[in-house]
Coordinates of C-alpha atoms and ligand atoms in Angstrom, one line a residue:
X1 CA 109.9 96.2 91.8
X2 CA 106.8 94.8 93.8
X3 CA 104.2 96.5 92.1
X4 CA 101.2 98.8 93.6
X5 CA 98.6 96.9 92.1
X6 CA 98.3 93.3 89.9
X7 CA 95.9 91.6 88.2
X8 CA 95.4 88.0 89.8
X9 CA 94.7 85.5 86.7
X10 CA 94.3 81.6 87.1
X11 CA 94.5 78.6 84.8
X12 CA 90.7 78.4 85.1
X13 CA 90.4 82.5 84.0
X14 CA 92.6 81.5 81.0
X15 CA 91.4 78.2 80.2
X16 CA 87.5 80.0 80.0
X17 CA 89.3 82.7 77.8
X18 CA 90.7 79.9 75.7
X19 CA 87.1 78.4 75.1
X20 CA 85.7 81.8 74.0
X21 CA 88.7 81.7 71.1
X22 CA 87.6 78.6 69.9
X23 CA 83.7 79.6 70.0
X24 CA 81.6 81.1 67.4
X25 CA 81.3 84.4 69.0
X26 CA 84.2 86.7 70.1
X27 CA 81.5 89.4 70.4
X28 CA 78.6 90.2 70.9
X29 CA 77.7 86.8 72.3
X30 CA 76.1 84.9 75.0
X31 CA 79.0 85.5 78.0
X32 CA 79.0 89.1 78.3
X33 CA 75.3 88.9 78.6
X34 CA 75.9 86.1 81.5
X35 CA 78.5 88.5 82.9
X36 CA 76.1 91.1 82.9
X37 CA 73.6 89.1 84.9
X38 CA 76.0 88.1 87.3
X39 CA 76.9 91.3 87.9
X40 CA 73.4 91.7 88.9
X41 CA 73.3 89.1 91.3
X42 CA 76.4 90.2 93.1
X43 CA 75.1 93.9 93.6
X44 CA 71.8 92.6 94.0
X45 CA 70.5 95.0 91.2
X46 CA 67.9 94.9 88.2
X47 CA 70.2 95.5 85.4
X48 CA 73.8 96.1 84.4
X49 CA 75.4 97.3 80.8
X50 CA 79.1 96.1 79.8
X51 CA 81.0 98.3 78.4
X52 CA 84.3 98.4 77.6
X53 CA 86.0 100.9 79.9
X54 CA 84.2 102.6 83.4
X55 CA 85.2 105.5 81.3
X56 CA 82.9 104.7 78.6
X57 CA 80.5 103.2 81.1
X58 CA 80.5 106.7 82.9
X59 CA 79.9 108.4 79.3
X60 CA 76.6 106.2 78.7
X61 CA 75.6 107.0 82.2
X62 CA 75.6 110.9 81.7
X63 CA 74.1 110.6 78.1
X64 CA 71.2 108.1 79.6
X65 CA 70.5 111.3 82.3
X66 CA 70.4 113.7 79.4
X67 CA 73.2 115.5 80.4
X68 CA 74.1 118.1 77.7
X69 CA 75.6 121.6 77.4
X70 CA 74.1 124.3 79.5
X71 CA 74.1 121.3 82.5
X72 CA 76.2 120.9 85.6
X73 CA 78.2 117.5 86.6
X74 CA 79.2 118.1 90.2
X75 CA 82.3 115.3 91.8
X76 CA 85.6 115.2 93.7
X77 CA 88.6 116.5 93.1
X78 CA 90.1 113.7 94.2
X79 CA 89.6 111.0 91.8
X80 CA 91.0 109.9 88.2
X81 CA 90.4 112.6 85.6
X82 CA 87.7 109.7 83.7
X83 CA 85.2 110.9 87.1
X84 CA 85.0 114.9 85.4
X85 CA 85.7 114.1 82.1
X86 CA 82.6 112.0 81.5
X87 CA 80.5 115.4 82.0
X88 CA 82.3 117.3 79.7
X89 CA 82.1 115.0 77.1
X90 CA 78.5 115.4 76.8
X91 CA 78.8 119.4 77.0
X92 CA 78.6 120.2 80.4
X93 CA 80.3 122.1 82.8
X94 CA 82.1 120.5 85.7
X95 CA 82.8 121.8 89.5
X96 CA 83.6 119.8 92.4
X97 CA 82.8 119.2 96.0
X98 CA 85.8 119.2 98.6
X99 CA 86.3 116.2 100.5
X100 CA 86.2 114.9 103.6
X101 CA 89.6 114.4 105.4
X102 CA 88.8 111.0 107.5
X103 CA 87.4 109.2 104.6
X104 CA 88.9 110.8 101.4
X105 CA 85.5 110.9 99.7
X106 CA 83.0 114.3 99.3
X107 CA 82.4 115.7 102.3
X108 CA 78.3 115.4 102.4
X109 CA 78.3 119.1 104.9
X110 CA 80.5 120.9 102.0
X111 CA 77.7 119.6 99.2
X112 CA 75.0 120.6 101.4
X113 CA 76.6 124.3 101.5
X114 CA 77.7 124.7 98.1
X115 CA 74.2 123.2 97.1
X116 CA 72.6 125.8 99.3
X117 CA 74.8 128.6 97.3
X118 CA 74.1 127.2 93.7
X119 CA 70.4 127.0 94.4
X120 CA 70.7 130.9 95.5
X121 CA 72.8 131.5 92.0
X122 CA 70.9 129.0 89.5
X123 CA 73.5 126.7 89.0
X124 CA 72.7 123.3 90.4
X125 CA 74.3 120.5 89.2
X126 CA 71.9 117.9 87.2
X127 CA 74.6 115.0 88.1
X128 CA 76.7 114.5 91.3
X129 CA 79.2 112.2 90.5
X130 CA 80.6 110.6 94.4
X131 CA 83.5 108.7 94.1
X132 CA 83.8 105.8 96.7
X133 CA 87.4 106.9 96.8
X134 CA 90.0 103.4 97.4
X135 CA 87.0 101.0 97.7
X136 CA 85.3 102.9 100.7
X137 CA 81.4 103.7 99.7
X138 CA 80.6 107.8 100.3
X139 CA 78.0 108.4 102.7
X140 CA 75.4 107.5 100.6
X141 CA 72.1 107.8 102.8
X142 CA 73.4 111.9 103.4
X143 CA 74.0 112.5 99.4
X144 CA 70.6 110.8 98.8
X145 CA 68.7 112.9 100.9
X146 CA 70.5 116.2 99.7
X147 CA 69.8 114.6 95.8
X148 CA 66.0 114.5 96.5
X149 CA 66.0 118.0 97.8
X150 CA 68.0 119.9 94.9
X151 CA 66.6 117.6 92.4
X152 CA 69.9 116.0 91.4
X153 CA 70.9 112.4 90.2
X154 CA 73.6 110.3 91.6
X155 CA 76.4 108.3 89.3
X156 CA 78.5 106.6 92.3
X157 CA 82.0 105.9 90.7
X158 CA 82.0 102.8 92.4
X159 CA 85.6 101.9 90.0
X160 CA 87.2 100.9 93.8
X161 CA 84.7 99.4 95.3
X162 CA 83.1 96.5 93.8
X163 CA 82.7 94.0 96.6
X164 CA 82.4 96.5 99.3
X165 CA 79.4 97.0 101.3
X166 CA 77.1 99.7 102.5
X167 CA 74.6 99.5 105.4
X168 CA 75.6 95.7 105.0
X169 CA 74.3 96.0 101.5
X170 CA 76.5 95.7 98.5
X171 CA 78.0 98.8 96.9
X172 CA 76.3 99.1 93.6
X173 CA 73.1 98.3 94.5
X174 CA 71.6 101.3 93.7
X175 CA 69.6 101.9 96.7
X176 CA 70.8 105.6 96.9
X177 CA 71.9 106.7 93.0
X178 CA 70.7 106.5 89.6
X179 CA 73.5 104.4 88.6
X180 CA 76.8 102.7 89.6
X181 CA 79.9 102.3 87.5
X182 CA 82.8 99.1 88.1
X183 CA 86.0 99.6 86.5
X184 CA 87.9 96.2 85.7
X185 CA 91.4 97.8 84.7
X186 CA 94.1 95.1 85.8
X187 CA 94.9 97.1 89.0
X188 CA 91.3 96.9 89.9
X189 CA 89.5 93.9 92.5
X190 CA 88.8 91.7 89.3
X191 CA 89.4 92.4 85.8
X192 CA 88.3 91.8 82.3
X193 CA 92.0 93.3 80.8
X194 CA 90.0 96.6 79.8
X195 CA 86.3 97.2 80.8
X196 CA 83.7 98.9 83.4
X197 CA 79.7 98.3 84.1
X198 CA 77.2 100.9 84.4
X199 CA 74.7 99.3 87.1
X200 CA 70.6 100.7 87.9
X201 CA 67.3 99.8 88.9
X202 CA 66.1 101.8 86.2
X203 CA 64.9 100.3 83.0
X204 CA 64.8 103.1 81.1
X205 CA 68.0 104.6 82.1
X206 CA 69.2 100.7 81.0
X207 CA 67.8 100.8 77.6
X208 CA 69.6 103.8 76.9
X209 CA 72.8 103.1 78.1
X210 CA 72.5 100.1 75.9
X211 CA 71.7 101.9 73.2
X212 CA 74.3 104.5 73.7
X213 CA 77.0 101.8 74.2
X214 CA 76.1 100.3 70.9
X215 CA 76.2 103.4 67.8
X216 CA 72.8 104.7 69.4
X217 CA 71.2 101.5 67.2
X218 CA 68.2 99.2 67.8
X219 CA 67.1 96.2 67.0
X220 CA 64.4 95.6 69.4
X221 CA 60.6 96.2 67.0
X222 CA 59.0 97.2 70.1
X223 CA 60.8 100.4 70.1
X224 CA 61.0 101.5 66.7
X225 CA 60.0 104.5 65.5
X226 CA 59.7 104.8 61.9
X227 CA 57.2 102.0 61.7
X228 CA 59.4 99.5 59.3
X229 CA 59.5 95.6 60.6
X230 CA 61.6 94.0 58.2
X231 CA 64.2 91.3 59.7
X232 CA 66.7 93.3 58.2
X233 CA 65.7 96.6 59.7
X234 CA 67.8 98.4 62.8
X235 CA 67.3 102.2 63.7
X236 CA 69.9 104.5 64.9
X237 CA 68.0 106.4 67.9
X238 CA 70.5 108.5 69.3
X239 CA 74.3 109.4 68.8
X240 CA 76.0 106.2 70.2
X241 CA 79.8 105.2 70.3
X242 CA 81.1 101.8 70.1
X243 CA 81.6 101.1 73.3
X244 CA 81.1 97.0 73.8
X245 CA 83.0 94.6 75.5
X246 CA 83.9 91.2 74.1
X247 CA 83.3 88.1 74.7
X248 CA 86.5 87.6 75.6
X249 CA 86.5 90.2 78.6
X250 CA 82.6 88.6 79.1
X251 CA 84.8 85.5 79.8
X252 CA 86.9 86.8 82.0
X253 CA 84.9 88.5 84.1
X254 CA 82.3 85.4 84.9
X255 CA 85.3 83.3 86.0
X256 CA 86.9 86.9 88.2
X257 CA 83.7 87.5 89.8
X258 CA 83.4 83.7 91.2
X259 CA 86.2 84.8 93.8
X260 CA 85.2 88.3 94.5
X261 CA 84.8 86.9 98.2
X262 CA 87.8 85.2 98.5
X263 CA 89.6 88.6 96.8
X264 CA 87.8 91.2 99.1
X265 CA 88.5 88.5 102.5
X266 CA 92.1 89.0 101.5
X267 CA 92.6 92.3 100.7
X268 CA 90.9 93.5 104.0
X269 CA 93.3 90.7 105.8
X270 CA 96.2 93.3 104.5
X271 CA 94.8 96.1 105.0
X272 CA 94.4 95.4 109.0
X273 CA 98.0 93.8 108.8
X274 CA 99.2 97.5 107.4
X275 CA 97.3 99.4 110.1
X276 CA 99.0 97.1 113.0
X277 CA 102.4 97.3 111.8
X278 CA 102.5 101.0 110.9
X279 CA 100.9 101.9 114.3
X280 CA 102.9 104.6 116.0
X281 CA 104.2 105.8 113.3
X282 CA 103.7 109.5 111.8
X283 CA 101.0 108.3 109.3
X284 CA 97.2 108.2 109.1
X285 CA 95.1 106.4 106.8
X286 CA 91.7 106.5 105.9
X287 CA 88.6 106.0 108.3
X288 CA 85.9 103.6 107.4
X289 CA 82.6 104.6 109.0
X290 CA 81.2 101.8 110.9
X291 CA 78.2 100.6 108.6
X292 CA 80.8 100.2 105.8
X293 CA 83.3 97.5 104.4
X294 CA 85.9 98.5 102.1
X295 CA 86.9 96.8 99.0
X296 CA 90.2 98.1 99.7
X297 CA 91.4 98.6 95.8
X298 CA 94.0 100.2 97.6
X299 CA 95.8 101.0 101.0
X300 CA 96.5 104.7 101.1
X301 CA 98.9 106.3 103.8
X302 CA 99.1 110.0 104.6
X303 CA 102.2 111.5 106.3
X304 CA 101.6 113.7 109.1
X305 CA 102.4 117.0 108.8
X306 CA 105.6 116.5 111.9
X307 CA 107.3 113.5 109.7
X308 CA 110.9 114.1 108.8
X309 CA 110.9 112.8 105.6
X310 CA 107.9 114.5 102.7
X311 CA 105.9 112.5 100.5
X312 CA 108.5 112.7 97.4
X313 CA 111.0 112.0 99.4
X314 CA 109.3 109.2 101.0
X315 CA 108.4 108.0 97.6
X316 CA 111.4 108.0 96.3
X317 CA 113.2 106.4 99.5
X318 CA 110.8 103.4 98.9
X319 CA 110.7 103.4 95.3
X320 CA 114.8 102.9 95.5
X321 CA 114.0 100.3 97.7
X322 CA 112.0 98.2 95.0
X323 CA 108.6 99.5 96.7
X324 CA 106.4 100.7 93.6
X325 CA 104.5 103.4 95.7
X326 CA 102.2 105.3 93.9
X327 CA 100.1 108.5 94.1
X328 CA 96.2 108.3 94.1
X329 CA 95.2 111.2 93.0
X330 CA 96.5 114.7 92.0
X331 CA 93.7 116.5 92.6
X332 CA 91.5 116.7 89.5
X333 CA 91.2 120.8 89.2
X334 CA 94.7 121.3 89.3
X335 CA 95.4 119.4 85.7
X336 CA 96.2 121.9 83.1
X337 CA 93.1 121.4 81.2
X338 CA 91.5 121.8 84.4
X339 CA 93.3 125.1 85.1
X340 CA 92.3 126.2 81.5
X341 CA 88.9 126.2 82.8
X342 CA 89.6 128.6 85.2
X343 CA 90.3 126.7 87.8
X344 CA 93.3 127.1 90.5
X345 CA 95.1 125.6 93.0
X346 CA 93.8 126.7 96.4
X347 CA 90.3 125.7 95.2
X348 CA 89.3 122.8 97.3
X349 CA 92.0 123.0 99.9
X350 CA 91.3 119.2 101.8
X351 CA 91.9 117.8 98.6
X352 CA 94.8 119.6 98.2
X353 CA 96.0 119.3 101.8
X354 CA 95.0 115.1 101.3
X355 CA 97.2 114.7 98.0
X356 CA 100.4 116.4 99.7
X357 CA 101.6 113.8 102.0
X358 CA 98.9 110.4 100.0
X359 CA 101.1 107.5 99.2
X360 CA 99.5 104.5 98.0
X361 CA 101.3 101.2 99.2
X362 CA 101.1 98.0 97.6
X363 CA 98.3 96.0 98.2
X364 CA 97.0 92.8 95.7
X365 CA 95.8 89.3 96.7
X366 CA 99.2 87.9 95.9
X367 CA 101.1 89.8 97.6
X368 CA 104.0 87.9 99.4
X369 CA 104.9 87.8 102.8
X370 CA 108.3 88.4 102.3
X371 CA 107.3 91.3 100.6
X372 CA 104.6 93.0 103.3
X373 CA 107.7 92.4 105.7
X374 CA 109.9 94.3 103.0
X375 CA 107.6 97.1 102.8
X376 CA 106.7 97.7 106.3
X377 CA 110.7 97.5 108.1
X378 CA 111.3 99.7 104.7
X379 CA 108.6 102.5 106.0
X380 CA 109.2 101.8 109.8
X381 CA 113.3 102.4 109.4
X382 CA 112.2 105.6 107.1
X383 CA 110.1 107.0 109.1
X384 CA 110.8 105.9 112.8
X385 CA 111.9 108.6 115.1
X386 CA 111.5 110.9 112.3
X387 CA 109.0 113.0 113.9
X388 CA 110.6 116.5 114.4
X389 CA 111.3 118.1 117.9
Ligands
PLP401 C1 87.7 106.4 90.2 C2 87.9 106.0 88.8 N1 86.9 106.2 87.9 C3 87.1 105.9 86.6 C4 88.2 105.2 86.2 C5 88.3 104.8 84.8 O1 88.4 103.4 84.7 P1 88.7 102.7 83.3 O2 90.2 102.6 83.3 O3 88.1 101.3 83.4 O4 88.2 103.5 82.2 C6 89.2 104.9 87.1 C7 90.5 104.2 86.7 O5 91.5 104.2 87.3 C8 89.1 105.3 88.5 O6 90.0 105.0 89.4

């Protein structure tokens, strides 16, 4: 089966793995720390916190903005259920904003009128969470404006889009939000096996994700509070988790990120090969805006309403083919423990419209020619002249 998505490791990523093994530290050492910083450099940013999922990274971010019970984490429905759950682990309730059809990400109009109606009933969110849905940043310069206005902050669930740009800027920069998350899951632009980054300009929101990644616990006598200076003194500050990543991932990750360029230059490469040779066929895909570049974690297709064939049976026509299509994402409301919140189906009707006909194809740096050629005659003897009269 060629898969949807797959990690790309080299001799040099496991040789600099191999060296950590055989160093003194296997955590909390120098290399995640290094990783950290060149994170930094990348997104041009002030400072970055490893963790060791974006879930957990999305966690810290949400404790760092106080978010608690009695709060409101706003995000889209059409994302994976880590871009909700993070508010809810810290108490709060969760609601989304619809998206937008052409790019797949919130639609910046439909927060600016549901803002305008939560301001009128008191319930304005204290987070938006955008996701930059596939590797394609949200409009950014839009949510800002509306996020200064209602007094919001922004966490952009950047998990897609690490090596994308905005305004010719890098994604993650932080020039519009409080804070940007990187997921490195194996399917992701680089990885570090498990693990995620929580990236801002803020030093005070960085000090407390730190803390909160690590038990809630200090070392650093500048800070303390209960005015003990001993060499063997730490203080628990707040109510942290365990959340760090090794050395090993640090490792990883320093070695991943020196090819970002090369990764993002061939991923786009594919993604432009997919829209030539599925041109004409009863299929969009999504938009980028024109100050954008996607990362393109993946290459989403969405069947027109006149195909012959429907997304299961499309995806089970290519999956009998060897095609490991996949499905990104079922809309996050409609999850039973969603539902059990009292949400329904029918509730954000673009995403639900979006997630009917989606189909993710594959798309990975080493993907093989012989396998693009598979996948495309595959999908053009599918779905060729199978446009109902
Ligand atoms: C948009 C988005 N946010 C968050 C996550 C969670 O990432 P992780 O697996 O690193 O916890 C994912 C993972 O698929 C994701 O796609």
């Amino acid at each position: 089966m060629i898969p949807y998505g797959k990690q790309n490791i080299t001799d040099k990523d496991i040789a600099t793995v191999v060296d950590v093994l055989k160093s003194d530290f296997i955590t909390q050492g120098p290399r995640v720390q290094q990783f950290e910083q060149a994170i930094a450099d990348y997104c041009q940013a002030q400072h970055v916190v490893a963790a060791n999922s974006a879930t957990s990274a999305l966690h810290i971010a949400c404790q760092a903005l106080n978010l608690q019970q009695g709060d409101w984490l706003w995000t889209s429905p059409i994302s994976f259920v880590a871009s909700a759950n993070c508010g809810r682990y810290c108490g709060a309730q969760v609601d989304f904003v619809d998206i937008d059809a052409t790019t797949v990400n919130i639609c910046p109009q439909k927060l600016a009128n549901k803002l305008d109606i939560a301001e009128r009933e008191g319930k304005l969110p204290k987070v938006l969470v955008v996701v930059h849905m596939a590797g394609l940043s949200c409009d950014m310069q839009a949510i800002s404006k509306l996020a200064k206005r209602y007094k919001f902050a922004i966490i952009e669930d950047a998990s897609h889009a690490i090596g994308g740009q905005y305004q010719g800027k890098p994604v993650g920069n932080c020039q519009y939000s409080d804070i940007s998350i990187f997921s490195f899951h194996p399917v992701k632009i680089i990885t570090t096996a498990e693990g995620g980054v929580a990236v801002t300009n803020n030093t005070e929101l960085a000090r407390k994700m730190r803390l909160y990644a690590s038990h809630g616990v200090t070392r650093d006598q500048e800070n303390f509070q209960n005015g003990i200076y001993e060499p063997w003194y730490y203080e628990q500050q707040y109510l942290g988790q365990n959340y760090r990543m090794t050395e090993l991932q640090g490792a990883l990750g320093i070695s991943q990120l020196d090819r970002i360029d090369d990764i993002i230059e061939q991923r786009n490469l594919l993604a432009t090969r997919y829209q030539k040779a599925l041109s004409g066929l009863p299929l969009c895909w999504q938009q980028p805006q024109s100050d954008s570049l996607s990362a393109y974690h993946l290459f989403i297709i969405r069947l027109d309403d006149n195909a012959k064939l429907n997304r299961s049976e499309l995806f089970h026509a290519l999956r009998a083919q060897n095609i490991g299509v996949n499905v990104h994402y079922i809309p996050i409301h409609t999850q039973p423990d969603y539902q059990r919140l009292g949400f329904k189906p029918g509730d954000f009707p673009a995403a639900e419209y979006y997630y009917q006909g989606a189909l993710s194809l594959p798309l990975y740096p080493e993907l093989t020619n012989e396998a693009f050629e598979h996948i495309v005659t595959t999908l053009r003897a599918l779905l060729c002249d199978s446009t109902s009269e």
